């Protein structure tokens, strides 16, 4: 069994950023990653200064190259399937049966988006079905756009997207739960609420052409925003007892500490604000906090 100061689970933007803070602090680091970042289907990543418009992999490949240049950092390709508390630290086990031991653990494992059962949706995810107006809204400004959501979430999201285009539909995919006031406000802003159930999304290589409804109605679109559910990629609550928030994020304090001493979390697994810039900042900060904790303990 190999011993490390810190094991980081997830070697994407958050994990690599934490790895850089720690590697530069002469900590003995293992980053374990199974190569499935959530944005892998999106052709261009936006809104991360100095890398605007680059392919997501181009950004993460460069990050990995820079982090691996530190001889304190080891990058290991593998899937962590089990976490255990062991002695004063933690043991991680991969699907290949490898076991690694660490004093501190950083969970930077992101989340898995759960695609709705709508034919065409998964193929368009990250290409023309969008998770965030800050990342992709500018590219489809003033285009005919839909939002797949309902209730308060759909209503609030409509306000944001309305700033980018006035050609806007809100698809509740069944009878809407919006209040009368919310419906009136949408109508005042010429946002069409469509309550028909969606049959499928017609697309060409992920570029949306139209939404086809079970009623036979069809609406041509350029982009569709969607708020979809997610799952954690790692069972930190079951394996270690890490608390989750009511929305399913790993619960951390302002120092990115979970409720389990020695276990930290950063990135999409702790935040609603899913952007590369945000998680890189979180990873950088978390690395520094973990380094400080190690320094305190050994002084
Ligand atoms: C479709 C889409 C498009 C996006 N576009 C943009 C954009 O244009 N601009 C922008 O700023 N943001 C964008 N985002 C948001 C951005 O991609 C995320 O905020 C960011 O990827 C989160 O980084 P992360 O490191 O927390 O998680 P991720 O990037 O998802 O990485 C998690 C890593 O952990 C690994 N992992 C997970 N579980 C395990 C395990 N058990 N064992 C080993 N490894 C594991 C995965 O393989 C992965 O490499 C987009 C998101 C999506 C979903």
XYZ file of N, CA, C and O and ligand atoms in Angstrom, residues 9-14 32-39 42 44-46 78-80 108-110 113 125-126 131 135-136 233-234 267-268 274-276 279, ligand 1:
205
model
N -9.249 12.954 -5.393
C -10.046 12.108 -6.287
C -10.717 13.016 -7.307
O -11.536 13.871 -6.952
N -10.318 12.857 -8.565
C -10.781 13.725 -9.642
C -9.634 14.599 -10.104
O -9.126 15.432 -9.339
N -9.198 14.364 -11.341
C -8.080 15.132 -11.880
C -8.523 16.013 -13.025
O -7.901 16.055 -14.084
N -9.620 16.735 -12.791
C -10.079 17.710 -13.786
C -9.738 19.097 -13.231
O -8.754 19.254 -12.517
N -10.547 20.098 -13.534
C -10.172 21.485 -13.208
C -9.992 21.721 -11.700
O -8.995 22.312 -11.274
N -10.929 21.251 -10.894
C -10.828 21.483 -9.441
C -9.670 20.681 -8.856
O -8.853 21.212 -8.090
N -6.126 10.781 -8.516
C -6.718 9.616 -9.197
C -7.890 10.099 -10.051
O -8.769 10.811 -9.561
N -7.887 9.701 -11.308
C -8.914 10.222 -12.223
C -9.315 9.153 -13.240
O -8.478 8.399 -13.713
N -10.613 9.138 -13.587
C -11.058 8.165 -14.589
C -11.520 8.807 -15.905
O -12.238 8.175 -16.696
N -11.085 10.051 -16.129
C -11.211 10.651 -17.465
C -12.614 10.962 -17.966
O -12.858 10.942 -19.166
N -13.535 11.321 -17.035
C -14.887 11.645 -17.501
C -15.388 12.978 -16.952
O -16.361 13.019 -16.173
N -14.747 14.093 -17.297
C -15.269 15.386 -16.832
C -16.659 15.654 -17.422
O -16.971 15.192 -18.521
N -17.453 16.428 -16.702
C -18.855 16.616 -17.096
C -19.021 17.385 -18.404
O -20.056 17.286 -19.051
N -18.006 18.170 -18.791
C -18.153 19.030 -19.980
C -17.513 18.403 -21.222
O -17.231 19.100 -22.195
N -18.860 19.145 -24.798
C -19.028 20.515 -25.297
C -17.821 20.886 -26.183
O -16.687 20.616 -25.813
N -16.694 23.891 -27.206
C -15.938 25.087 -26.807
C -16.311 25.488 -25.384
O -17.488 25.579 -25.068
N -15.301 25.764 -24.587
C -15.547 26.209 -23.216
C -15.348 27.726 -23.163
O -14.348 28.241 -23.655
N -16.317 28.414 -22.571
C -16.239 29.882 -22.523
C -16.227 30.399 -21.086
O -16.549 29.682 -20.153
N -7.524 5.746 -12.957
C -8.266 4.674 -12.295
C -9.557 5.221 -11.721
O -9.740 6.436 -11.639
N -10.441 4.300 -11.331
C -11.726 4.694 -10.735
C -11.746 4.315 -9.270
O -11.590 3.132 -8.938
N -11.962 5.302 -8.418
C -12.074 5.004 -6.984
C -13.469 4.451 -6.727
O -14.475 5.067 -7.086
N -12.659 15.851 -5.440
C -12.837 16.805 -6.551
C -13.435 16.018 -7.721
O -13.022 16.161 -8.863
N -14.389 15.196 -7.380
C -14.903 14.178 -8.315
C -16.104 14.637 -9.139
O -16.665 13.849 -9.897
N -16.497 15.901 -9.008
C -17.569 16.432 -9.847
C -18.891 15.718 -9.628
O -19.106 15.058 -8.596
N -24.396 14.231 -14.527
C -25.699 14.777 -14.923
C -26.602 13.643 -15.409
O -26.169 12.786 -16.182
N -26.515 17.525 -25.535
C -26.034 18.073 -24.245
C -24.645 18.717 -24.418
O -23.706 18.079 -24.886
N -24.551 19.972 -24.055
C -23.266 20.679 -24.141
C -22.979 21.249 -25.522
O -22.013 21.984 -25.704
N -26.326 24.097 -20.200
C -26.582 24.090 -18.755
C -26.536 25.505 -18.178
O -27.049 25.734 -17.097
N -21.834 30.403 -19.687
C -20.854 29.611 -20.453
C -21.141 29.633 -21.949
O -20.220 29.572 -22.751
N -22.428 29.652 -22.330
C -22.750 29.452 -23.742
C -23.785 30.437 -24.301
O -24.105 30.372 -25.481
N -20.459 11.541 -7.966
C -19.666 10.483 -8.605
C -19.013 9.549 -7.599
O -18.452 8.530 -7.985
N -19.045 9.933 -6.336
C -18.380 9.115 -5.327
C -19.274 9.057 -4.091
O -19.931 10.045 -3.751
N -15.196 21.969 -6.109
C -15.616 21.791 -7.498
C -17.123 21.648 -7.618
O -17.882 22.014 -6.716
N -17.541 21.078 -8.738
C -18.977 20.941 -9.017
C -19.710 20.126 -7.955
O -20.929 20.243 -7.823
N -21.642 26.235 -11.558
C -20.746 25.315 -12.249
C -20.013 26.027 -13.369
O -20.529 26.194 -14.461
N -18.773 26.423 -13.081
C -17.954 27.022 -14.133
C -16.498 26.695 -13.844
O -16.098 26.509 -12.683
N -15.706 26.636 -14.918
C -14.295 26.275 -14.787
C -13.589 27.280 -13.875
O -12.845 26.896 -12.959
N -14.430 26.634 -10.161
C -13.872 25.428 -9.521
C -12.343 25.470 -9.463
O -11.743 24.902 -8.555
C -22.133 20.307 -20.837
C -21.360 21.283 -20.003
C -20.728 22.361 -20.595
C -20.002 23.252 -19.818
N -19.432 24.356 -20.397
C -18.730 25.210 -19.638
C -18.118 26.363 -20.219
O -18.228 26.625 -21.427
N -17.416 27.188 -19.406
C -17.281 26.948 -18.058
O -16.628 27.728 -17.361
N -17.859 25.866 -17.488
C -18.564 25.003 -18.243
N -19.167 23.932 -17.668
C -18.982 23.704 -16.220
C -17.623 23.045 -15.984
O -17.420 22.044 -16.938
C -17.567 22.462 -14.575
O -17.815 23.504 -13.642
C -16.214 21.819 -14.312
O -15.927 20.814 -15.256
C -16.195 21.232 -12.902
O -14.902 20.782 -12.642
P -14.683 19.623 -11.575
O -13.223 19.368 -11.577
O -15.368 19.955 -10.305
O -15.497 18.377 -12.168
P -15.318 17.656 -13.571
O -14.698 18.549 -14.557
O -16.642 17.068 -13.909
O -14.268 16.517 -13.259
C -14.461 15.511 -12.301
C -13.336 14.518 -12.536
O -13.385 13.503 -11.528
C -13.224 12.237 -12.139
N -13.893 11.258 -11.279
C -15.183 11.252 -10.872
N -15.425 10.199 -10.083
C -14.274 9.518 -9.989
C -13.908 8.333 -9.335
N -14.782 7.648 -8.600
N -12.639 7.868 -9.472
C -11.736 8.572 -10.214
N -12.040 9.723 -10.869
C -13.294 10.181 -10.746
C -13.870 12.391 -13.514
O -13.348 11.464 -14.420
C -13.467 13.811 -13.886
O -12.252 13.867 -14.578
C -19.906 23.043 -18.418
C -20.545 21.951 -17.822
C -21.277 21.082 -18.599
C -21.981 19.935 -17.945
